[in-house]
PDB file of C-alpha atoms in Angstrom:
ATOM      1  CA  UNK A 248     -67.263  65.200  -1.756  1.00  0.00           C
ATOM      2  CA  UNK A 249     -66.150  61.759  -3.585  1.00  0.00           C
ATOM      3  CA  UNK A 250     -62.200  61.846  -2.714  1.00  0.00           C
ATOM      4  CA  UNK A 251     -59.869  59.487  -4.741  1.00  0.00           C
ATOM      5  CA  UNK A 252     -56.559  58.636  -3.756  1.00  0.00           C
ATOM      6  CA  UNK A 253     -54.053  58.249  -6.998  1.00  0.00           C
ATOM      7  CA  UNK A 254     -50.615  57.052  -6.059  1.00  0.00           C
ATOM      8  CA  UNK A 255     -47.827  55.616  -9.055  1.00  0.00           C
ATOM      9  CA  UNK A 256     -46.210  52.176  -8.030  1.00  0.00           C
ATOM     10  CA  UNK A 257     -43.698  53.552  -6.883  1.00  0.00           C
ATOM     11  CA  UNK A 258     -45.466  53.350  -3.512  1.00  0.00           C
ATOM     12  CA  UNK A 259     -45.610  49.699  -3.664  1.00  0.00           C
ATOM     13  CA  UNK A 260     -49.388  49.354  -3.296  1.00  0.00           C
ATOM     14  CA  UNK A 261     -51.650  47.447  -5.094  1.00  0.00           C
ATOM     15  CA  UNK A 262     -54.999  48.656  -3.035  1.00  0.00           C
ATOM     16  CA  UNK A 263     -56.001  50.325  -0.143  1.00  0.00           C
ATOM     17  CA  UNK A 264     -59.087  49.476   1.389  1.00  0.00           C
ATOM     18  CA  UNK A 265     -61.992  52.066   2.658  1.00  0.00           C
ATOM     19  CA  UNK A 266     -61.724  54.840  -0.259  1.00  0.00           C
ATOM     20  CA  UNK A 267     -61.602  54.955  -3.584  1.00  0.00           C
ATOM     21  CA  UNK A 268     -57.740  54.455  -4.972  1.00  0.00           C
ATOM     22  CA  UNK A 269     -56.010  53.939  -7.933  1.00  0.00           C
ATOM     23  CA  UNK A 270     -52.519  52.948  -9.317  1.00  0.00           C
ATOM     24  CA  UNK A 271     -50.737  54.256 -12.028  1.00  0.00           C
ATOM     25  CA  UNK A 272     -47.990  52.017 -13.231  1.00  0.00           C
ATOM     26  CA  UNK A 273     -44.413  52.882 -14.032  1.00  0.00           C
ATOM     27  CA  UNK A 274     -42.542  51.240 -16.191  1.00  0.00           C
ATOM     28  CA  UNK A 275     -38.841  49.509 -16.087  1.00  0.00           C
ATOM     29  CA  UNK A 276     -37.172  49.056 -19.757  1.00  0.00           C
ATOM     30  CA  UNK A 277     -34.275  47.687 -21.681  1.00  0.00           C
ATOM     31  CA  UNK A 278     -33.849  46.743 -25.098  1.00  0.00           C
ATOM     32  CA  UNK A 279     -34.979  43.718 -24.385  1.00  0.00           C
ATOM     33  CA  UNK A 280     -38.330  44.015 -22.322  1.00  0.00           C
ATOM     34  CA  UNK A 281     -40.335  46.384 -20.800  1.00  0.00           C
ATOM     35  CA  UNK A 282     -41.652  45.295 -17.618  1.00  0.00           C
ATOM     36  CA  UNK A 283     -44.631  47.395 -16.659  1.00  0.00           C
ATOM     37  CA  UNK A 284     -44.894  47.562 -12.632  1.00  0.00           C
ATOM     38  CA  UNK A 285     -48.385  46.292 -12.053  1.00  0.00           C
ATOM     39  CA  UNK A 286     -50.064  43.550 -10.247  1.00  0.00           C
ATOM     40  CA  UNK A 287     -49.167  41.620 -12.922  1.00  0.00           C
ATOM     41  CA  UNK A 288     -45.528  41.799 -12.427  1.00  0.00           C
ATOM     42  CA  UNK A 289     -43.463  38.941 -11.297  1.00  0.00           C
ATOM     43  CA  UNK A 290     -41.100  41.284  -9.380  1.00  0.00           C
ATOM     44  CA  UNK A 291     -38.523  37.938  -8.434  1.00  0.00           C
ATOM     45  CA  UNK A 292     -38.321  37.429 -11.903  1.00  0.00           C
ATOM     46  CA  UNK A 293     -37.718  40.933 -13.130  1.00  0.00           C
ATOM     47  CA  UNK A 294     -34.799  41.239 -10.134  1.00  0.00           C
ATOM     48  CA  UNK A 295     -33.383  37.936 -11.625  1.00  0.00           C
ATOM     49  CA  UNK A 296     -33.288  39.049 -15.126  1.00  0.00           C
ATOM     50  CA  UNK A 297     -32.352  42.480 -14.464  1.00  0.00           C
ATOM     51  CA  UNK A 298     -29.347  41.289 -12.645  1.00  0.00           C
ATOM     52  CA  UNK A 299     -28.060  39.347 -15.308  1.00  0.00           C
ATOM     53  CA  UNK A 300     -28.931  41.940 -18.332  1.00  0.00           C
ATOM     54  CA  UNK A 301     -25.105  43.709 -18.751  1.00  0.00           C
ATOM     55  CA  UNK A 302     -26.860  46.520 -20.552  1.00  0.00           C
ATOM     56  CA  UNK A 303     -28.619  49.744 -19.370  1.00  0.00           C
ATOM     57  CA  UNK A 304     -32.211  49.871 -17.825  1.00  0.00           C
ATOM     58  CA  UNK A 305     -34.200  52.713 -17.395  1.00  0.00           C
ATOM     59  CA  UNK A 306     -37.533  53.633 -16.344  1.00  0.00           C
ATOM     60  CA  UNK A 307     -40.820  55.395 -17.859  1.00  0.00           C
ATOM     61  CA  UNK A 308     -43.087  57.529 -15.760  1.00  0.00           C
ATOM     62  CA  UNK A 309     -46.719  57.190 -16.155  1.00  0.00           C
ATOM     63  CA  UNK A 310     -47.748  59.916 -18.989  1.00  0.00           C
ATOM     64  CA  UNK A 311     -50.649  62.238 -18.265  1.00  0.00           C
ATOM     65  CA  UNK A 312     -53.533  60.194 -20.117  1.00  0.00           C
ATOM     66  CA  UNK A 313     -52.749  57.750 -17.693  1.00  0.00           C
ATOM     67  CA  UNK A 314     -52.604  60.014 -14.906  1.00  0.00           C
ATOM     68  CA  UNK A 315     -56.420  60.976 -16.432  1.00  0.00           C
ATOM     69  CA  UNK A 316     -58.226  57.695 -16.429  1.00  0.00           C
ATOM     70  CA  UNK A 317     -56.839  57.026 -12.941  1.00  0.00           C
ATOM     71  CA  UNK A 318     -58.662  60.188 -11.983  1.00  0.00           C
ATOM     72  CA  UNK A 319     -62.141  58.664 -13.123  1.00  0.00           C
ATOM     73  CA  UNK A 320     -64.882  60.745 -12.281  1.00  0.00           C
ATOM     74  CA  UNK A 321     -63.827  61.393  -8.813  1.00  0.00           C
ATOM     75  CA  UNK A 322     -65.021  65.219  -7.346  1.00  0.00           C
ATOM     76  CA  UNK A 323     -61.483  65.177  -5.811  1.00  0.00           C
ATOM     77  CA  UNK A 324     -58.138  63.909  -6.166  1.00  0.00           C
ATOM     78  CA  UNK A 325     -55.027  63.692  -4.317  1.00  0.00           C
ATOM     79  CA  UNK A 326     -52.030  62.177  -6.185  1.00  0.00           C
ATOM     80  CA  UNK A 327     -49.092  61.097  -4.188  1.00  0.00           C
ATOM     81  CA  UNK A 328     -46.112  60.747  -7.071  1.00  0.00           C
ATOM     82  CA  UNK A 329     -42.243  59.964  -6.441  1.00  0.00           C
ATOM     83  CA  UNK A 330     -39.737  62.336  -5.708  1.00  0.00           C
ATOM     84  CA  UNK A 331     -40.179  65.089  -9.028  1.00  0.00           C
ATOM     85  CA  UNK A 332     -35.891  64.749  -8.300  1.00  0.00           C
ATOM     86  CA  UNK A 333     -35.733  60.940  -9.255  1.00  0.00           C
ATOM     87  CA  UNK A 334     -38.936  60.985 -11.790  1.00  0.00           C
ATOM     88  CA  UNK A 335     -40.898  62.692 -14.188  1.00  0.00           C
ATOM     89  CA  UNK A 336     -43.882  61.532 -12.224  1.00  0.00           C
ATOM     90  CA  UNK A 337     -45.153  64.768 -10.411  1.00  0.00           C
ATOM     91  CA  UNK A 338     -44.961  66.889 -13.103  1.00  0.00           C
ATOM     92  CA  UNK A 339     -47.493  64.521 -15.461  1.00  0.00           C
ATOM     93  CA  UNK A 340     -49.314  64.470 -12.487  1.00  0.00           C
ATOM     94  CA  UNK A 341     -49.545  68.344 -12.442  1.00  0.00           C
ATOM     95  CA  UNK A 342     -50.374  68.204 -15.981  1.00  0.00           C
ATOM     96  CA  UNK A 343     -53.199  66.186 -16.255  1.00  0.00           C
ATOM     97  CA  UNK A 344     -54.763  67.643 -12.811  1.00  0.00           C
ATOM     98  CA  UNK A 345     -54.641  71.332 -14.791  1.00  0.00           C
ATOM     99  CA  UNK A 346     -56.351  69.145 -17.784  1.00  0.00           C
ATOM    100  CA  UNK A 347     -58.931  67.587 -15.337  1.00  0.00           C
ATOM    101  CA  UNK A 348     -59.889  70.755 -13.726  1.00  0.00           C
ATOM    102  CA  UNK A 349     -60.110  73.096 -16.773  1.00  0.00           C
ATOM    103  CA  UNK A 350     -62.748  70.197 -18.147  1.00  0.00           C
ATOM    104  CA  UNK A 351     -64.662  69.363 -14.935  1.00  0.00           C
ATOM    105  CA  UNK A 352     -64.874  73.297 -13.174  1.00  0.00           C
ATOM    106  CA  UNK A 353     -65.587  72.893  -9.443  1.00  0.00           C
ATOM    107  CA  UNK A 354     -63.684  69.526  -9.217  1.00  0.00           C
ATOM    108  CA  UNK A 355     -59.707  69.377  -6.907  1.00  0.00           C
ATOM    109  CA  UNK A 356     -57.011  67.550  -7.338  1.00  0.00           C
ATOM    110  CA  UNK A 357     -54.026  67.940  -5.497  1.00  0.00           C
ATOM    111  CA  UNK A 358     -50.824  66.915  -6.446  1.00  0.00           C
ATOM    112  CA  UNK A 359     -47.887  65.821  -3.884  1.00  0.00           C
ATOM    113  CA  UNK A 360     -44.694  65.884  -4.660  1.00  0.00           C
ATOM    114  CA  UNK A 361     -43.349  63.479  -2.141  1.00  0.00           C
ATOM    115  CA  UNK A 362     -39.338  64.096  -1.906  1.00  0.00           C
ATOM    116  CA  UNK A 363     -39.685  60.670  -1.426  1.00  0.00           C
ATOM    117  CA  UNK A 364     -40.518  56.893  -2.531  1.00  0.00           C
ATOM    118  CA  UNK A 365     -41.599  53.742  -1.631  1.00  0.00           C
ATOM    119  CA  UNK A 366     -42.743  53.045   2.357  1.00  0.00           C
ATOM    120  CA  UNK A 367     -42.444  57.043   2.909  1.00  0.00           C
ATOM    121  CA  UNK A 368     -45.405  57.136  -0.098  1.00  0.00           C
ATOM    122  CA  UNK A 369     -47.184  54.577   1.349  1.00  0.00           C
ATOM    123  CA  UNK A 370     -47.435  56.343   4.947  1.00  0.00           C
ATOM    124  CA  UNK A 371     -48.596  59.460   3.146  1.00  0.00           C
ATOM    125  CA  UNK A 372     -51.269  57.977   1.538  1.00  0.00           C
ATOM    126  CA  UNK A 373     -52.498  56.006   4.843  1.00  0.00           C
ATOM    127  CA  UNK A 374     -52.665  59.540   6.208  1.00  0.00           C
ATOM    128  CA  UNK A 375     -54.791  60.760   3.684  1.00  0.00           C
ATOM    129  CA  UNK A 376     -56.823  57.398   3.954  1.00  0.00           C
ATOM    130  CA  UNK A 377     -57.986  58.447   7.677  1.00  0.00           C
ATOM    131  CA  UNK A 378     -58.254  61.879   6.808  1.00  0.00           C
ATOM    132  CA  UNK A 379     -60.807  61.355   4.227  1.00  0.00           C
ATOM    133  CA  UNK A 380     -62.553  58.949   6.179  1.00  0.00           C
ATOM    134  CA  UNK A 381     -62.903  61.653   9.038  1.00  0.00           C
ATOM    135  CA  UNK A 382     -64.824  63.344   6.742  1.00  0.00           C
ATOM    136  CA  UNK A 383     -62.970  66.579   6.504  1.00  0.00           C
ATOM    137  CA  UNK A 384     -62.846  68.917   3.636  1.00  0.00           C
ATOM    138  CA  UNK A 385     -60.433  69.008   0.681  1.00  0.00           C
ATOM    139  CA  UNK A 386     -58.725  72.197   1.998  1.00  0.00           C
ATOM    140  CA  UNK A 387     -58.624  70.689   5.645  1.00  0.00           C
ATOM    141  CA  UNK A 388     -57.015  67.147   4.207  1.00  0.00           C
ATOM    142  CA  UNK A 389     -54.351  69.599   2.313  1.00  0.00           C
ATOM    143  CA  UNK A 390     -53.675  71.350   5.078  1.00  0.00           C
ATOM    144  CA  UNK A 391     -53.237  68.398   7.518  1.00  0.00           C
ATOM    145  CA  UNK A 392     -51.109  66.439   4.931  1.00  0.00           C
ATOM    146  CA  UNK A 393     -48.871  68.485   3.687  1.00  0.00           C
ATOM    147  CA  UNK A 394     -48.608  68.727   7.580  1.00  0.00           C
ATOM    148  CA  UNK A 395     -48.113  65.497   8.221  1.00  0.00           C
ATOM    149  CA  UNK A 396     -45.488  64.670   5.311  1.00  0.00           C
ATOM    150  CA  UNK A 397     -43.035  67.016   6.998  1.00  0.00           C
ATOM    151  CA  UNK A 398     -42.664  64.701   9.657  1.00  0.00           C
ATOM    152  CA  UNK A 399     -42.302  61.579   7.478  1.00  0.00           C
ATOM    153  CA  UNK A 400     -38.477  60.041   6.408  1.00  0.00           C
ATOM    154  CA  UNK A 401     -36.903  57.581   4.288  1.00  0.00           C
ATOM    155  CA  UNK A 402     -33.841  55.476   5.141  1.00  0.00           C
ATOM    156  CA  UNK A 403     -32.428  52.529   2.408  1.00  0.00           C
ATOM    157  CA  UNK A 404     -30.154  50.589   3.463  1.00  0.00           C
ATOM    158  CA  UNK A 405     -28.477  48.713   0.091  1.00  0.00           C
ATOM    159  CA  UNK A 406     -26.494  45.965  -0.452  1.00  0.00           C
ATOM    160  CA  UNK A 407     -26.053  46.694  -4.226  1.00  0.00           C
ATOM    161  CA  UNK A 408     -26.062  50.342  -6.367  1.00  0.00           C
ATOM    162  CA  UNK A 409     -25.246  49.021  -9.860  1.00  0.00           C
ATOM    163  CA  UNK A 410     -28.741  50.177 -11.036  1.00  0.00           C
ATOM    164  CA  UNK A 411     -28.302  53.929  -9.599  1.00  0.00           C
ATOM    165  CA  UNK A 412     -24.647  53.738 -10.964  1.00  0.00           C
ATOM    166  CA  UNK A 413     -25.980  53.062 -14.836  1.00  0.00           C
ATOM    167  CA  UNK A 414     -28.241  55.987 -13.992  1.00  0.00           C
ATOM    168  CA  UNK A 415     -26.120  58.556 -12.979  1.00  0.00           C
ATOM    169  CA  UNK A 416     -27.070  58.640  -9.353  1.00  0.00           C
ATOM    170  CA  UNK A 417     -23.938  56.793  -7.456  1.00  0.00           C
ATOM    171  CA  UNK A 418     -20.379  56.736  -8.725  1.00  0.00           C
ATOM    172  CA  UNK A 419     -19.409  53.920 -10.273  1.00  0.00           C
ATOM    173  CA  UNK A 420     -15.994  53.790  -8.461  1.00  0.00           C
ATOM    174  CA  UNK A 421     -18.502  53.409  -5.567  1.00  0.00           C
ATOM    175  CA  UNK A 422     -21.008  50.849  -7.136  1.00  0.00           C
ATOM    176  CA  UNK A 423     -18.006  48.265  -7.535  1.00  0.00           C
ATOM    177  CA  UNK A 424     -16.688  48.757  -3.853  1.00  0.00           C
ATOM    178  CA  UNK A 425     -20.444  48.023  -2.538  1.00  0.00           C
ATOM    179  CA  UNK A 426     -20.532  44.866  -4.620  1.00  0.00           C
ATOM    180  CA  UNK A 427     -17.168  43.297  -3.932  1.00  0.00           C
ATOM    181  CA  UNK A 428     -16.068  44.375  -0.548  1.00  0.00           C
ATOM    182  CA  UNK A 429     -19.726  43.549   1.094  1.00  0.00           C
ATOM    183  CA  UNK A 430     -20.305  47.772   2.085  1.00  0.00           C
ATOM    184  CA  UNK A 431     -23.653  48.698   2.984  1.00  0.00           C
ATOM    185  CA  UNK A 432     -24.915  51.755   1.570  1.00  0.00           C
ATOM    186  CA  UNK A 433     -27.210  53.500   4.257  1.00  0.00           C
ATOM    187  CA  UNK A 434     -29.080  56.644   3.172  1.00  0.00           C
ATOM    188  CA  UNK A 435     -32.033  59.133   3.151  1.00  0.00           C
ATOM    189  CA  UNK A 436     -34.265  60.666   0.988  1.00  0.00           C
ATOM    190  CA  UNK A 437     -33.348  64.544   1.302  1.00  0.00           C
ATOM    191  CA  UNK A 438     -34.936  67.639   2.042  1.00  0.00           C
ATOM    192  CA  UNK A 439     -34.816  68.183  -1.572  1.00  0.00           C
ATOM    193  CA  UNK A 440     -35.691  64.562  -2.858  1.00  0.00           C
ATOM    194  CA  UNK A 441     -32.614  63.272  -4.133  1.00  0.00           C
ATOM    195  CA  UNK A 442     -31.143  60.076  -2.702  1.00  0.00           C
ATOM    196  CA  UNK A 443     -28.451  61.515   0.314  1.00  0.00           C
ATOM    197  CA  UNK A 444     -25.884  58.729   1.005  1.00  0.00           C
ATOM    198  CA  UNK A 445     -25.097  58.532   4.916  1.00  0.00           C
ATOM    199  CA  UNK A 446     -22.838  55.900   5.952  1.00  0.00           C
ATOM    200  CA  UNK A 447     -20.547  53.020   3.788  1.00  0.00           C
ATOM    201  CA  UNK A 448     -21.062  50.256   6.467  1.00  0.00           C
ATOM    202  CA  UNK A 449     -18.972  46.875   6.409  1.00  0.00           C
ATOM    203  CA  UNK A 450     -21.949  44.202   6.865  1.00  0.00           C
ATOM    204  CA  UNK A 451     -25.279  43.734   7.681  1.00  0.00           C
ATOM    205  CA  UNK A 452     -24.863  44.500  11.364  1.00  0.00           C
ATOM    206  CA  UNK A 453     -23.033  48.002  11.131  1.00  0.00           C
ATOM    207  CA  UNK A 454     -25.498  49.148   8.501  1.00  0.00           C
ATOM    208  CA  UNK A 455     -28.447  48.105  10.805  1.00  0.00           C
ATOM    209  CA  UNK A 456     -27.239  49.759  13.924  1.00  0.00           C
ATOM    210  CA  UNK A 457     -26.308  52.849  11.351  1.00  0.00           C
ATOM    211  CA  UNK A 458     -30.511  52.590  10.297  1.00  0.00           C
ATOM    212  CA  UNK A 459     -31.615  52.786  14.067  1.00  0.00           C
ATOM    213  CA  UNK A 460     -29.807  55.220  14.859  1.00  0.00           C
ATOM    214  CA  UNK A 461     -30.546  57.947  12.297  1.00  0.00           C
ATOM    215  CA  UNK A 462     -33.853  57.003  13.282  1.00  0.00           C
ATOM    216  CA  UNK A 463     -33.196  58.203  16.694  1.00  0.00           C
ATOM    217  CA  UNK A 464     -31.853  61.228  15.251  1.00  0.00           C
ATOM    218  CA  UNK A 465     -34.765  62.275  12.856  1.00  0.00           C
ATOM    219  CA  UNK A 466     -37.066  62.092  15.932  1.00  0.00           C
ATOM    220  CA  UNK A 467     -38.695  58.975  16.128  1.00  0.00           C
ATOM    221  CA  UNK A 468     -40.261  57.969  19.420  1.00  0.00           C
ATOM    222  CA  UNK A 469     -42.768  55.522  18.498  1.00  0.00           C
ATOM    223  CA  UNK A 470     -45.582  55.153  15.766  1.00  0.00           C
ATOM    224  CA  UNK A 471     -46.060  53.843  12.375  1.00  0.00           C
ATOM    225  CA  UNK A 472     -43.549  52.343   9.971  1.00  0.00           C
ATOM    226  CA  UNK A 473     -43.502  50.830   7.101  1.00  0.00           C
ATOM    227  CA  UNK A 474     -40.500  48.338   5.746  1.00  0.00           C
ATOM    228  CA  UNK A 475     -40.110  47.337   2.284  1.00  0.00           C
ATOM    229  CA  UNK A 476     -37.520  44.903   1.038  1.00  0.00           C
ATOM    230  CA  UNK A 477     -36.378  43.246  -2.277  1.00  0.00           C
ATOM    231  CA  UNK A 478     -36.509  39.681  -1.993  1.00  0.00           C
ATOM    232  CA  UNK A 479     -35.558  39.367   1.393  1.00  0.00           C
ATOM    233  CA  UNK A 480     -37.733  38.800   3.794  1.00  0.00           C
ATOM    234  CA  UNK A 481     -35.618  38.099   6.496  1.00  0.00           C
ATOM    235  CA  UNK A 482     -33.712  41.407   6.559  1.00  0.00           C
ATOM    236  CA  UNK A 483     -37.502  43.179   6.553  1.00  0.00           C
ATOM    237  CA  UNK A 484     -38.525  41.053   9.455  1.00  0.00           C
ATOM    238  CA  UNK A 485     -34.886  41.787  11.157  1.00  0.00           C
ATOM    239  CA  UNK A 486     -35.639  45.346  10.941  1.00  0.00           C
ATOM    240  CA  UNK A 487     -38.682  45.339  12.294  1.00  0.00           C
ATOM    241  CA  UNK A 488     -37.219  43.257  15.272  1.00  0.00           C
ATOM    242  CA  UNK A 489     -34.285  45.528  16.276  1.00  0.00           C
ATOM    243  CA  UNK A 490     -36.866  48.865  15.604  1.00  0.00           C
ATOM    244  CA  UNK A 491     -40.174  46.866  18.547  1.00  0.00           C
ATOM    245  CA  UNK A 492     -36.474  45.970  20.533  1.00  0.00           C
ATOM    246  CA  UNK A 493     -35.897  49.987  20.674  1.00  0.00           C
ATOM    247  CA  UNK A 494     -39.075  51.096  19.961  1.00  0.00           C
ATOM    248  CA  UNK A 495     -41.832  48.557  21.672  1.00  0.00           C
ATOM    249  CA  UNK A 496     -44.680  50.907  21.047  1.00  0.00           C
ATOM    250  CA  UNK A 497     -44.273  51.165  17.409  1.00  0.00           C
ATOM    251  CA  UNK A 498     -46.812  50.417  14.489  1.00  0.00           C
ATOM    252  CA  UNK A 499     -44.220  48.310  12.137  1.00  0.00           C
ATOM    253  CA  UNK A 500     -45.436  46.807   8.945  1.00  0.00           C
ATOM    254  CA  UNK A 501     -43.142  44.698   6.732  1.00  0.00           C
ATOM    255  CA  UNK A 502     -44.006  44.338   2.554  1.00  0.00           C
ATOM    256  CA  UNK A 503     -42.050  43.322  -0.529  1.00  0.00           C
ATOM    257  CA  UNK A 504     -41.412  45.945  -2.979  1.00  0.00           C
ATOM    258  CA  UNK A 505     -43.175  46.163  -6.562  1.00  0.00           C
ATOM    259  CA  UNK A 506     -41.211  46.571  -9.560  1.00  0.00           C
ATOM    260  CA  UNK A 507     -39.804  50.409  -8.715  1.00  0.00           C
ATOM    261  CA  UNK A 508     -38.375  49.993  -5.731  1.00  0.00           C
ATOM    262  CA  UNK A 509     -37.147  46.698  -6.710  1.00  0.00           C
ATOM    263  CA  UNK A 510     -35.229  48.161  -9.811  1.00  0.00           C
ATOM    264  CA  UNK A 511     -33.610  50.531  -7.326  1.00  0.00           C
ATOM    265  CA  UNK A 512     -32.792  49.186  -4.188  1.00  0.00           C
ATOM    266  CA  UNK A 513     -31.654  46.055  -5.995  1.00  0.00           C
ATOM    267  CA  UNK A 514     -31.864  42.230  -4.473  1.00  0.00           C
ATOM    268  CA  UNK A 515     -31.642  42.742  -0.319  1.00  0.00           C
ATOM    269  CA  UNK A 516     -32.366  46.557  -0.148  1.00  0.00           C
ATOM    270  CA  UNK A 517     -34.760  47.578   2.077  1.00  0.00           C
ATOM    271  CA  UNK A 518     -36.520  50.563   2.773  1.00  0.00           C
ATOM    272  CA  UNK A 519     -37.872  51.814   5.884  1.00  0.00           C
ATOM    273  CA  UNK A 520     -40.483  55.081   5.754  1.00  0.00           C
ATOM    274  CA  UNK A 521     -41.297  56.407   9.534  1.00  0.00           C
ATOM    275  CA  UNK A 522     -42.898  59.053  11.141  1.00  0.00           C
ATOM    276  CA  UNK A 523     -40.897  61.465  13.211  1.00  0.00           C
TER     277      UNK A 523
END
C-alpha cells in the first residue's frame, strides 16, 4: 500500500525524506498581512513585524480542500494535525478524510489528533516514517502509533506570552509580569491538549533546570528529542547541552520553528518534544 504522511506546519517541517509527505500550511493574520506558514515564509521577519504590530493576530487552519490535494492519490493517509484544543486543524482533517474515503472506497486515512504541537508532531511523524518503511500494514502502523504517541511530551519554555494573552490563552495580568520582570514561563502540553503552565521561573537558568527536570519526571531515560526555538539558536543548542550533560545517550536534534510555533512561543521560546 502507497502510505502518505500529511502533517500542517505546525510541525515545523518542510520535508521528510524516504516516504511520500506533504504540508499543509496554516496561516497567521492581522489586518494588515496574512503571512501564510510555508517554505516561503521569512519567519525572522514575521517575528519582527509581529512584535511591533499593537493590534490582534490570529491564525487560520488549513480548510478541508486543502487537507484534499495534500492527500493526492495516496492508497493511505495518516495526518498528524495540532492539538484539536488550540486549532481547528483536526477536525478539517477529519472532514476531508470522510470526503476522501466516501470517493476513493478501499482507500485509509487516519487522522491524529496530537494533544500536541511543534517538536512533539515532528517525533510522531518520524515514528510513522520508520513504521511505514518496515513495511507494516495500515492497521499495524495505527496500532503502533497511537502507541507510541502516548509516550511522547511537550515542554515550552517562554520568555514572552503576549501572543497567547491577545488570544485568550494566558492572563494578561500574567503576560505583562513575563515581559517586564524577566519570568520564564515553563509548561506542557496536557493530557487534554491545552497549553498547562508549570513553573514562573526568574531567568534563563531556573527555567532550564525547571525543563530538565520535568523531563526526569515524565520518564525520560534516554532517546530521541527534538528542540525547536524562535530565533535563538543559542538557547536550542543550550538545551541540548544540559539534556547529552544528563542524558549522554540521547538522540537530540535542534531546528528553528516555522511560522506557527513562531507566532506562539514568541522571540526566544523554545520547545522541546521527547519520548518518555
Amino acid at each position: 500500500m502507497d502510505i502518505r504522511i500529511v502533517v500542517d506546519s505546525s510541525a515545523n517541517m518542510l520535508s521528510l525524506e524516504g516516504v511520500p509527505f506533504r504540508v499543509v500550511p496554516l496561516k497567521i493574520v492581522n489586518d494588515q498581512r496574512e503571512y501564510v506558514d510555508d517554505a516561503s515564509l521569512d519567519v525572522p521577519e514575521m517575528v519582527g513585524e509581529l512584535s511591533a504590530y499593537k493590534g490582534k493576530t490570529g491564525t487560520s487552519c488549513p480548510n478541508v480542500g486543502e487537507w484534499l490535494e495534500a492527500f493526492g492519490d495516496a492508497e493511505g493517509v495518516f495526518t498528524v494535525a495540532i492539538t484539536s484544543n488550540l486549532s481547528g486543524a483536526h477536525n478539517a482533517a477529519v472532514q476531508a478524510a470522510e470526503v476522501y474515503m466516501e470517493e476513493h472506497p478501499g482507500r485509509r486515512v487516519c487522522c491524529l489528533d496530537t494533544l500536541s504541537t511543534g517538536p512533539e508532531m515532528e517525533l510522531i511523524a518520524l515514528r510513522l516514517r520508520e513504521l511505514i518503511q518496515e513495511g507494516l500494514d495500515f492497521d499495524t502502523i495505527e496500532r503502533k502509533i497511537r502507541d507510541y504517541m502516548n509516550r511522547t511530551h511537550l515542554l515550552f519554555m517562554l520568555e514572552s506570552v503576549e501572543n497567547l494573552a491577545k488570544n485568550g490563552r494566558v492572563n494578561p495580568l500574567v503576560a505583562k509580569a513575563v515581559g517586564i520582570l524577566g519570568i520564564r514561563i515553563v509548561g506542557k502540553a496536557s493530557d487534554v491538549g491545552t497549553l498547562q503552565q508549570l513553573h514562573k521561573c526568574r531567568g534563563e537558568r531556573k527555567g532550564l533546570d525547571a525543563m530538565m527536570q520535568e523531563m526526569s519526571d515524565l520518564g525520560f531515560v534516554g532517546g530521541r528529542v527534538s528542540i525547536a526555538h524562535v530565533c535563538n539558536e543559542a538557547l536550542g543548542y543550550t538545551v541540548r547541552e544540559r539534556i547529552l550533560e544528563r542524558w549522554p545517550t540521547a538522540d537530540v536534534q535542534v531546528a528553528p520553528t516555522r511560522g506557527l510555533c513562531s507566532f506562539y512561543a514568541e522571540r526566544g521560546g523554545v520547545l522541546v518534544g521527547f519520548e518518555g
